[in-house]
């Protein structure tokens, strides 16, 4: 009898580990699908515009096409509530939404490469906007799927696996896109990126359904889906301070990111050199940051982790001044960009893990999307002014000012996590 119990316990343990590994692989591949279009609407868009001799102000303002990332919480309740005919029954609710988003992404990415921004700027911007919209919709579904498929103590691993995939997707579109654009054309490069998204749809199809999708529970009304998540969050302790902190977190990183590619191209580096130094060698820092970031989530309390990561993000902006004042050097570019990627990954992991810990309920998609949308405000709306700042104060002052944007979030973290402890 004892041997039977031991055997059953071992078998259950093996099954759990197998399921965990399978789920982590799935969220890794979905992370690729999530990261790839973000780079296309980010650094790839900016590199393409720079190639077409578009000025810095316009490049900065066109960052507004990614506003769907900031406001995806508006339609996230619909994703929680509405089923897609046939697909929801066959694949599961969240998986069906992921697949539909991926199909639209494939079409829009290929179309994006066919439009000349010099002669069709309006259509170029519209295509980029809807590309960001379906990318944001996909993110809503992937994030909610990850939260539901993993236990609370697995969220750190899930966040790391997602960001690993996310970064691989960014490398594919960042490195691959730049290489193909330099050797062939932007049209060919973006067609290839659409094919990569097509390949990730297979992971979506074979992924497991979440437990709630296997239950025949009566669904609440659509109004309840909008109302309850908001009311649940308002009841959270220090909810308004959490909102402000999340909105300001990594603001310095977002401001820097809005102009990094135009800055490096303006400094005289080619697309191939950028791909080699920043998108390839520089990614060593990314993967090191993801690994250390996941470890820090397990070892440090959320407040300490968030504070430490934001300090690193602030410091990572300043070394870019060296690129501007020193002679052209690919190794210097790789090291500085690698350090920025390292700090960015650590801060991403810290924030994703913290938000995930707040979002473990049946309204996970809405709850998580609201918080992550707020983090994107800095990346889109605020950073759209970056081009004006560059043309007003120059590159060196731009990097100093962007680093100072970390201070408001550091103050919020202090008030949220440390003020009461010090007073006590």
Short mmCIF file of C-alpha atoms in Angstrom, two decimals:
data_model
loop_
_atom_site.label_atom_id
_atom_site.label_comp_id
_atom_site.label_asym_id
_atom_site.label_seq_id
_atom_site.Cartn_x
_atom_site.Cartn_y
_atom_site.Cartn_z
CA UNK A 1 0.00 0.00 0.00
CA UNK A 2 2.81 2.38 0.94
CA UNK A 3 4.65 1.57 -2.29
CA UNK A 4 1.47 2.28 -4.28
CA UNK A 5 1.06 5.67 -2.61
CA UNK A 6 4.69 6.55 -3.30
CA UNK A 7 4.28 5.47 -6.93
CA UNK A 8 1.12 7.57 -7.33
CA UNK A 9 2.80 10.60 -5.73
CA UNK A 10 5.83 10.26 -8.00
CA UNK A 11 3.60 9.86 -11.05
CA UNK A 12 1.59 12.96 -10.13
CA UNK A 13 4.82 14.90 -9.59
CA UNK A 14 6.16 13.85 -13.00
CA UNK A 15 2.89 14.81 -14.71
CA UNK A 16 2.92 18.21 -13.02
CA UNK A 17 6.50 18.85 -14.10
CA UNK A 18 5.72 17.74 -17.65
CA UNK A 19 2.69 20.03 -17.81
CA UNK A 20 4.72 22.91 -16.41
CA UNK A 21 7.47 22.43 -19.01
CA UNK A 22 4.89 22.16 -21.79
CA UNK A 23 3.12 25.32 -20.62
CA UNK A 24 6.40 27.22 -20.36
CA UNK A 25 7.35 26.20 -23.92
CA UNK A 26 3.95 27.32 -25.20
CA UNK A 27 4.12 30.73 -23.50
CA UNK A 28 7.69 31.07 -24.81
CA UNK A 29 6.51 30.61 -28.41
CA UNK A 30 3.54 32.89 -27.82
CA UNK A 31 6.03 35.40 -26.45
CA UNK A 32 7.78 35.32 -29.84
CA UNK A 33 4.48 36.14 -31.53
CA UNK A 34 4.00 38.98 -29.05
CA UNK A 35 7.47 40.54 -29.30
CA UNK A 36 7.85 40.44 -33.08
CA UNK A 37 5.12 42.97 -34.04
CA UNK A 38 6.11 45.31 -31.20
CA UNK A 39 9.53 45.85 -32.83
CA UNK A 40 7.87 46.38 -36.21
CA UNK A 41 5.75 49.23 -34.82
CA UNK A 42 8.77 50.45 -32.85
CA UNK A 43 12.40 50.41 -33.99
CA UNK A 44 11.67 48.92 -37.43
CA UNK A 45 9.11 51.64 -38.15
CA UNK A 46 11.62 54.29 -37.07
CA UNK A 47 14.45 52.79 -39.15
CA UNK A 48 12.15 52.62 -42.16
CA UNK A 49 11.11 56.26 -41.71
CA UNK A 50 14.75 57.34 -41.30
CA UNK A 51 15.58 55.55 -44.56
CA UNK A 52 12.82 57.58 -46.24
CA UNK A 53 14.36 60.83 -44.85
CA UNK A 54 11.47 61.60 -42.49
CA UNK A 55 12.43 64.21 -39.83
CA UNK A 56 12.89 63.41 -36.11
CA UNK A 57 9.74 65.29 -35.03
CA UNK A 58 7.56 63.24 -37.36
CA UNK A 59 9.28 60.02 -36.33
CA UNK A 60 8.57 60.83 -32.69
CA UNK A 61 4.94 61.78 -33.29
CA UNK A 62 4.32 58.61 -35.31
CA UNK A 63 5.02 56.73 -32.09
CA UNK A 64 1.38 57.56 -31.36
CA UNK A 65 0.30 54.81 -33.76
CA UNK A 66 1.06 52.42 -30.90
CA UNK A 67 -1.61 53.96 -28.62
CA UNK A 68 -3.64 50.71 -28.75
CA UNK A 69 -1.04 49.27 -26.34
CA UNK A 70 -1.98 52.02 -23.88
CA UNK A 71 -5.75 51.65 -24.14
CA UNK A 72 -6.25 47.95 -24.71
CA UNK A 73 -8.09 47.71 -21.38
CA UNK A 74 -11.06 49.35 -23.13
CA UNK A 75 -11.81 46.28 -25.25
CA UNK A 76 -10.26 43.62 -23.03
CA UNK A 77 -13.63 42.89 -21.31
CA UNK A 78 -15.06 42.00 -24.72
CA UNK A 79 -12.34 39.39 -25.08
CA UNK A 80 -13.22 37.98 -21.67
CA UNK A 81 -16.89 37.86 -22.62
CA UNK A 82 -17.40 37.28 -26.35
CA UNK A 83 -16.86 33.88 -27.94
CA UNK A 84 -15.74 33.45 -31.52
CA UNK A 85 -18.13 31.12 -33.37
CA UNK A 86 -16.73 27.62 -33.98
CA UNK A 87 -13.16 28.53 -32.94
CA UNK A 88 -14.01 29.07 -29.26
CA UNK A 89 -15.64 25.66 -29.12
CA UNK A 90 -12.81 23.90 -30.94
CA UNK A 91 -9.75 25.65 -29.50
CA UNK A 92 -10.94 27.29 -26.31
CA UNK A 93 -11.92 30.87 -25.61
CA UNK A 94 -8.54 32.58 -25.16
CA UNK A 95 -6.76 30.47 -27.77
CA UNK A 96 -9.33 31.37 -30.41
CA UNK A 97 -8.79 35.08 -29.79
CA UNK A 98 -5.02 34.62 -29.98
CA UNK A 99 -5.36 32.84 -33.33
CA UNK A 100 -7.66 35.49 -34.83
CA UNK A 101 -5.24 38.22 -33.73
CA UNK A 102 -2.35 36.36 -35.33
CA UNK A 103 -4.18 36.04 -38.66
CA UNK A 104 -4.78 39.81 -38.80
CA UNK A 105 -1.16 40.44 -37.81
CA UNK A 106 0.10 38.35 -40.72
CA UNK A 107 -2.02 40.33 -43.20
CA UNK A 108 -1.13 43.75 -41.76
CA UNK A 109 2.62 43.11 -41.47
CA UNK A 110 2.82 42.11 -45.13
CA UNK A 111 0.70 45.12 -46.14
CA UNK A 112 2.87 47.41 -43.99
CA UNK A 113 5.90 46.62 -46.14
CA UNK A 114 4.10 47.59 -49.34
CA UNK A 115 3.32 51.21 -48.35
CA UNK A 116 5.68 54.12 -49.09
CA UNK A 117 5.47 56.65 -46.20
CA UNK A 118 6.75 59.50 -48.38
CA UNK A 119 3.79 59.28 -50.76
CA UNK A 120 1.18 57.56 -48.54
CA UNK A 121 1.90 58.70 -44.98
CA UNK A 122 -1.78 58.53 -43.95
CA UNK A 123 -2.23 54.91 -45.09
CA UNK A 124 1.15 54.06 -43.61
CA UNK A 125 0.05 55.41 -40.22
CA UNK A 126 -3.37 53.70 -40.42
CA UNK A 127 -1.78 50.34 -41.21
CA UNK A 128 0.71 50.78 -38.35
CA UNK A 129 -2.15 51.70 -36.00
CA UNK A 130 -4.17 48.57 -36.77
CA UNK A 131 -1.03 46.48 -36.60
CA UNK A 132 -0.54 47.80 -33.07
CA UNK A 133 -4.24 47.21 -32.31
CA UNK A 134 -4.16 43.51 -33.16
CA UNK A 135 -0.77 43.13 -31.52
CA UNK A 136 -2.23 44.63 -28.33
CA UNK A 137 -5.27 42.35 -28.62
CA UNK A 138 -2.97 39.36 -28.93
CA UNK A 139 -1.05 40.54 -25.85
CA UNK A 140 -4.27 40.72 -23.82
CA UNK A 141 -5.09 37.12 -24.66
CA UNK A 142 -1.57 35.76 -24.21
CA UNK A 143 -1.11 37.46 -20.83
CA UNK A 144 -4.46 36.19 -19.56
CA UNK A 145 -3.73 32.71 -20.89
CA UNK A 146 -0.36 32.64 -19.11
CA UNK A 147 -1.86 33.82 -15.82
CA UNK A 148 -4.59 31.18 -15.99
CA UNK A 149 -2.45 28.26 -17.14
CA UNK A 150 0.19 28.70 -14.40
CA UNK A 151 -0.09 28.56 -10.62
CA UNK A 152 0.74 31.60 -8.51
CA UNK A 153 4.16 30.25 -7.53
CA UNK A 154 4.91 29.60 -11.23
CA UNK A 155 4.24 33.18 -12.35
CA UNK A 156 7.90 34.19 -12.03
CA UNK A 157 8.93 31.32 -14.32
CA UNK A 158 6.06 32.15 -16.65
CA UNK A 159 7.07 35.81 -16.82
CA UNK A 160 10.68 34.82 -17.56
CA UNK A 161 9.63 32.32 -20.25
CA UNK A 162 7.31 34.87 -21.86
CA UNK A 163 9.96 37.58 -21.90
CA UNK A 164 12.56 35.15 -23.28
CA UNK A 165 10.17 34.43 -26.14
CA UNK A 166 9.28 38.10 -26.36
CA UNK A 167 12.95 38.98 -26.76
CA UNK A 168 13.52 36.22 -29.32
CA UNK A 169 10.63 37.66 -31.32
CA UNK A 170 12.21 41.09 -31.03
CA UNK A 171 15.54 39.68 -32.26
CA UNK A 172 13.84 37.97 -35.21
CA UNK A 173 12.14 41.16 -36.36
CA UNK A 174 14.94 43.47 -35.19
CA UNK A 175 17.95 41.57 -36.55
CA UNK A 176 16.21 39.66 -39.33
CA UNK A 177 14.20 42.67 -40.41
CA UNK A 178 17.23 44.96 -40.63
CA UNK A 179 19.36 42.36 -42.43
CA UNK A 180 16.67 41.57 -44.99
CA UNK A 181 15.87 45.25 -45.51
CA UNK A 182 19.56 46.06 -46.13
CA UNK A 183 20.16 43.10 -48.45
CA UNK A 184 16.79 43.01 -50.23
CA UNK A 185 14.07 45.52 -49.35
CA UNK A 186 11.66 46.54 -46.59
CA UNK A 187 8.87 44.85 -48.55
CA UNK A 188 10.68 41.50 -48.53
CA UNK A 189 11.74 41.87 -44.89
CA UNK A 190 8.22 42.45 -43.63
CA UNK A 191 6.81 39.63 -45.75
CA UNK A 192 9.28 37.29 -44.01
CA UNK A 193 8.14 38.57 -40.60
CA UNK A 194 4.55 37.72 -41.52
CA UNK A 195 5.65 34.15 -42.24
CA UNK A 196 7.23 33.91 -38.78
CA UNK A 197 3.91 34.88 -37.16
CA UNK A 198 2.27 32.20 -39.29
CA UNK A 199 4.60 29.59 -37.80
CA UNK A 200 3.72 30.60 -34.23
CA UNK A 201 0.06 29.86 -34.88
CA UNK A 202 0.86 26.15 -34.57
CA UNK A 203 1.75 26.66 -30.89
CA UNK A 204 -1.58 28.42 -30.41
CA UNK A 205 -3.46 25.49 -31.90
CA UNK A 206 -1.74 22.77 -29.82
CA UNK A 207 -1.69 24.72 -26.52
CA UNK A 208 -3.79 23.34 -23.66
CA UNK A 209 -7.11 24.84 -22.70
CA UNK A 210 -7.26 26.60 -19.35
CA UNK A 211 -9.35 25.00 -16.61
CA UNK A 212 -12.08 27.62 -16.69
CA UNK A 213 -12.64 26.95 -20.40
CA UNK A 214 -13.50 23.34 -19.66
CA UNK A 215 -16.23 24.32 -17.21
CA UNK A 216 -19.81 24.92 -18.27
CA UNK A 217 -20.42 27.81 -15.90
CA UNK A 218 -23.05 30.45 -16.53
CA UNK A 219 -21.32 33.60 -17.70
CA UNK A 220 -22.09 36.98 -16.14
CA UNK A 221 -23.40 39.85 -18.23
CA UNK A 222 -21.13 42.04 -20.33
CA UNK A 223 -21.81 44.98 -18.00
CA UNK A 224 -20.62 42.84 -15.11
CA UNK A 225 -17.39 42.12 -16.96
CA UNK A 226 -16.76 45.85 -17.30
CA UNK A 227 -17.92 46.81 -13.82
CA UNK A 228 -16.59 44.09 -11.52
CA UNK A 229 -12.89 44.16 -12.49
CA UNK A 230 -12.81 47.93 -11.98
CA UNK A 231 -14.58 47.70 -8.63
CA UNK A 232 -12.28 44.88 -7.53
CA UNK A 233 -9.24 46.99 -8.31
CA UNK A 234 -10.62 50.09 -6.58
CA UNK A 235 -11.00 48.00 -3.42
CA UNK A 236 -7.32 47.07 -3.61
CA UNK A 237 -5.21 48.78 -0.96
CA UNK A 238 -3.37 51.86 -2.31
CA UNK A 239 -4.96 51.32 -5.72
CA UNK A 240 -4.40 54.89 -6.90
CA UNK A 241 -0.76 54.86 -5.87
CA UNK A 242 -0.36 51.54 -7.70
CA UNK A 243 -1.84 53.11 -10.84
CA UNK A 244 0.53 56.09 -10.69
CA UNK A 245 3.56 53.89 -10.01
CA UNK A 246 2.72 51.54 -12.89
CA UNK A 247 2.15 54.50 -15.24
CA UNK A 248 5.50 56.09 -14.39
CA UNK A 249 7.58 52.91 -14.14
CA UNK A 250 10.21 52.61 -16.91
CA UNK A 251 9.27 56.05 -18.28
CA UNK A 252 12.97 56.83 -18.76
CA UNK A 253 13.36 53.57 -20.66
CA UNK A 254 10.41 54.38 -22.93
CA UNK A 255 11.68 57.86 -23.72
CA UNK A 256 15.10 56.49 -24.62
CA UNK A 257 13.61 53.68 -26.71
CA UNK A 258 11.61 56.12 -28.82
CA UNK A 259 14.80 57.61 -30.28
CA UNK A 260 17.47 54.90 -29.94
CA UNK A 261 17.31 53.63 -33.53
CA UNK A 262 17.17 57.10 -35.17
CA UNK A 263 20.04 58.21 -32.90
CA UNK A 264 22.30 55.30 -33.85
CA UNK A 265 21.49 55.69 -37.56
CA UNK A 266 22.13 59.43 -37.25
CA UNK A 267 25.51 58.59 -35.67
CA UNK A 268 26.49 56.89 -38.93
CA UNK A 269 25.79 53.21 -38.25
CA UNK A 270 24.26 51.11 -41.05
CA UNK A 271 21.31 48.74 -40.62
CA UNK A 272 23.67 45.75 -40.76
CA UNK A 273 25.92 47.28 -38.09
CA UNK A 274 22.91 47.99 -35.90
CA UNK A 275 21.71 44.42 -36.38
CA UNK A 276 25.12 43.01 -35.46
CA UNK A 277 25.99 45.26 -32.53
CA UNK A 278 22.62 46.12 -31.00
CA UNK A 279 20.22 43.41 -32.05
CA UNK A 280 22.64 40.45 -31.86
CA UNK A 281 25.60 41.05 -29.54
CA UNK A 282 23.57 43.48 -27.49
CA UNK A 283 20.96 40.79 -26.83
CA UNK A 284 23.41 38.91 -24.59
CA UNK A 285 22.51 41.49 -21.99
CA UNK A 286 18.83 40.82 -22.62
CA UNK A 287 18.98 37.12 -21.84
CA UNK A 288 21.26 37.68 -18.86
CA UNK A 289 18.78 40.25 -17.58
CA UNK A 290 15.84 37.88 -18.01
CA UNK A 291 17.64 35.13 -16.08
CA UNK A 292 18.71 37.44 -13.26
CA UNK A 293 15.35 39.20 -13.28
CA UNK A 294 13.51 35.90 -12.77
CA UNK A 295 15.91 34.99 -9.95
CA UNK A 296 15.41 38.39 -8.28
CA UNK A 297 11.62 37.90 -8.34
CA UNK A 298 12.10 34.72 -6.30
CA UNK A 299 14.66 36.20 -3.90
CA UNK A 300 13.56 39.80 -3.30
CA UNK A 301 10.36 41.36 -2.05
CA UNK A 302 8.40 43.18 -4.79
CA UNK A 303 9.14 46.69 -3.49
CA UNK A 304 12.90 46.15 -3.25
CA UNK A 305 12.97 44.47 -6.65
CA UNK A 306 11.00 47.26 -8.35
CA UNK A 307 13.15 49.98 -6.77
CA UNK A 308 16.44 48.29 -7.64
CA UNK A 309 15.34 47.61 -11.23
CA UNK A 310 14.23 51.22 -11.78
CA UNK A 311 17.59 52.53 -10.53
CA UNK A 312 19.31 50.33 -13.11
CA UNK A 313 16.94 51.54 -15.85
CA UNK A 314 17.73 55.15 -14.97
CA UNK A 315 21.50 54.63 -15.11
CA UNK A 316 21.37 52.78 -18.44
CA UNK A 317 20.43 55.93 -20.39
CA UNK A 318 23.58 57.91 -19.63
CA UNK A 319 26.22 55.72 -21.40
CA UNK A 320 24.61 56.55 -24.77
CA UNK A 321 26.33 59.94 -24.48
CA UNK A 322 29.61 58.10 -25.13
CA UNK A 323 28.34 56.93 -28.52
CA UNK A 324 27.70 60.55 -29.43
CA UNK A 325 31.07 61.96 -28.33
CA UNK A 326 33.46 59.11 -29.15
CA UNK A 327 34.50 57.81 -32.60
CA UNK A 328 32.34 55.14 -34.22
CA UNK A 329 32.94 51.81 -32.47
CA UNK A 330 30.77 48.70 -32.88
CA UNK A 331 32.03 47.13 -29.65
CA UNK A 332 31.15 50.24 -27.66
CA UNK A 333 27.69 50.27 -29.25
CA UNK A 334 27.18 46.58 -28.41
CA UNK A 335 28.30 46.98 -24.77
CA UNK A 336 26.19 50.08 -24.10
CA UNK A 337 23.13 48.63 -25.78
CA UNK A 338 23.71 45.30 -24.03
CA UNK A 339 23.74 47.05 -20.65
CA UNK A 340 20.53 48.89 -21.53
CA UNK A 341 18.90 45.60 -22.58
CA UNK A 342 20.15 43.95 -19.37
CA UNK A 343 18.57 46.59 -17.14
CA UNK A 344 15.41 46.75 -19.24
CA UNK A 345 14.87 42.99 -18.92
CA UNK A 346 15.30 43.08 -15.15
CA UNK A 347 12.79 45.91 -14.81
CA UNK A 348 10.36 44.20 -17.21
CA UNK A 349 10.44 40.98 -15.19
CA UNK A 350 9.95 42.89 -11.94
CA UNK A 351 6.93 44.76 -13.29
CA UNK A 352 5.32 41.78 -15.05
CA UNK A 353 5.65 39.59 -11.96
CA UNK A 354 4.20 42.32 -9.74
CA UNK A 355 1.23 42.98 -12.03
CA UNK A 356 0.64 39.23 -12.45
CA UNK A 357 0.46 38.82 -8.67
CA UNK A 358 -2.32 41.42 -8.60
CA UNK A 359 -4.29 39.82 -11.45
CA UNK A 360 -5.05 36.30 -10.23
CA UNK A 361 -8.84 36.23 -10.58
CA UNK A 362 -11.48 35.25 -13.11
CA UNK A 363 -11.29 38.68 -14.73
CA UNK A 364 -7.59 38.20 -15.38
CA UNK A 365 -7.64 39.52 -18.96
CA UNK A 366 -9.32 42.80 -18.01
CA UNK A 367 -7.42 43.22 -14.75
CA UNK A 368 -4.01 42.57 -16.29
CA UNK A 369 -4.74 44.55 -19.45
CA UNK A 370 -5.73 47.66 -17.48
CA UNK A 371 -2.45 47.64 -15.57
CA UNK A 372 -0.21 46.82 -18.53
CA UNK A 373 -2.02 49.41 -20.66
CA UNK A 374 -1.14 52.06 -18.13
CA UNK A 375 2.54 51.09 -18.34
CA UNK A 376 2.40 51.68 -22.10
CA UNK A 377 1.28 55.30 -21.69
CA UNK A 378 4.88 56.39 -21.20
CA UNK A 379 6.02 54.39 -24.22
CA UNK A 380 3.47 55.98 -26.51
CA UNK A 381 1.91 59.29 -25.51
CA UNK A 382 4.73 60.79 -23.42
CA UNK A 383 7.57 59.53 -25.63
CA UNK A 384 5.94 61.01 -28.75
CA UNK A 385 7.51 64.33 -27.70
CA UNK A 386 11.01 62.83 -27.80
CA UNK A 387 11.73 64.03 -31.34
CA UNK A 388 10.92 67.62 -30.40
CA UNK A 389 13.23 67.38 -27.38
CA UNK A 390 16.09 66.02 -29.50
CA UNK A 391 15.82 68.85 -32.01
CA UNK A 392 15.58 71.40 -29.17
CA UNK A 393 18.39 70.36 -26.80
CA UNK A 394 20.53 67.89 -28.75
CA UNK A 395 21.37 64.24 -28.09
CA UNK A 396 23.52 64.59 -24.94
CA UNK A 397 20.96 66.65 -23.02
CA UNK A 398 18.23 64.33 -24.27
CA UNK A 399 19.88 61.32 -22.60
CA UNK A 400 20.34 63.20 -19.29
CA UNK A 401 16.74 64.43 -19.23
CA UNK A 402 15.38 60.99 -20.13
CA UNK A 403 17.26 59.37 -17.23
CA UNK A 404 15.77 61.87 -14.77
CA UNK A 405 12.28 60.66 -15.70
CA UNK A 406 12.85 57.67 -13.37
CA UNK A 407 12.62 59.77 -10.21
CA UNK A 408 8.78 60.06 -10.05
CA UNK A 409 8.36 56.26 -10.13
CA UNK A 410 11.06 55.81 -7.47
CA UNK A 411 9.12 58.17 -5.20
CA UNK A 412 5.92 56.17 -5.80
CA UNK A 413 7.67 52.88 -5.01
CA UNK A 414 8.97 54.37 -1.78
CA UNK A 415 5.49 55.57 -0.77
CA UNK A 416 3.88 52.27 -1.74
CA UNK A 417 6.30 49.83 -0.12
CA UNK A 418 8.64 51.55 2.34
CA UNK A 419 6.99 54.61 3.92
CA UNK A 420 4.93 52.74 6.52
CA UNK A 421 7.78 50.42 7.45
CA UNK A 422 10.09 53.38 8.11
CA UNK A 423 7.43 55.17 10.16
CA UNK A 424 6.87 52.05 12.21
#
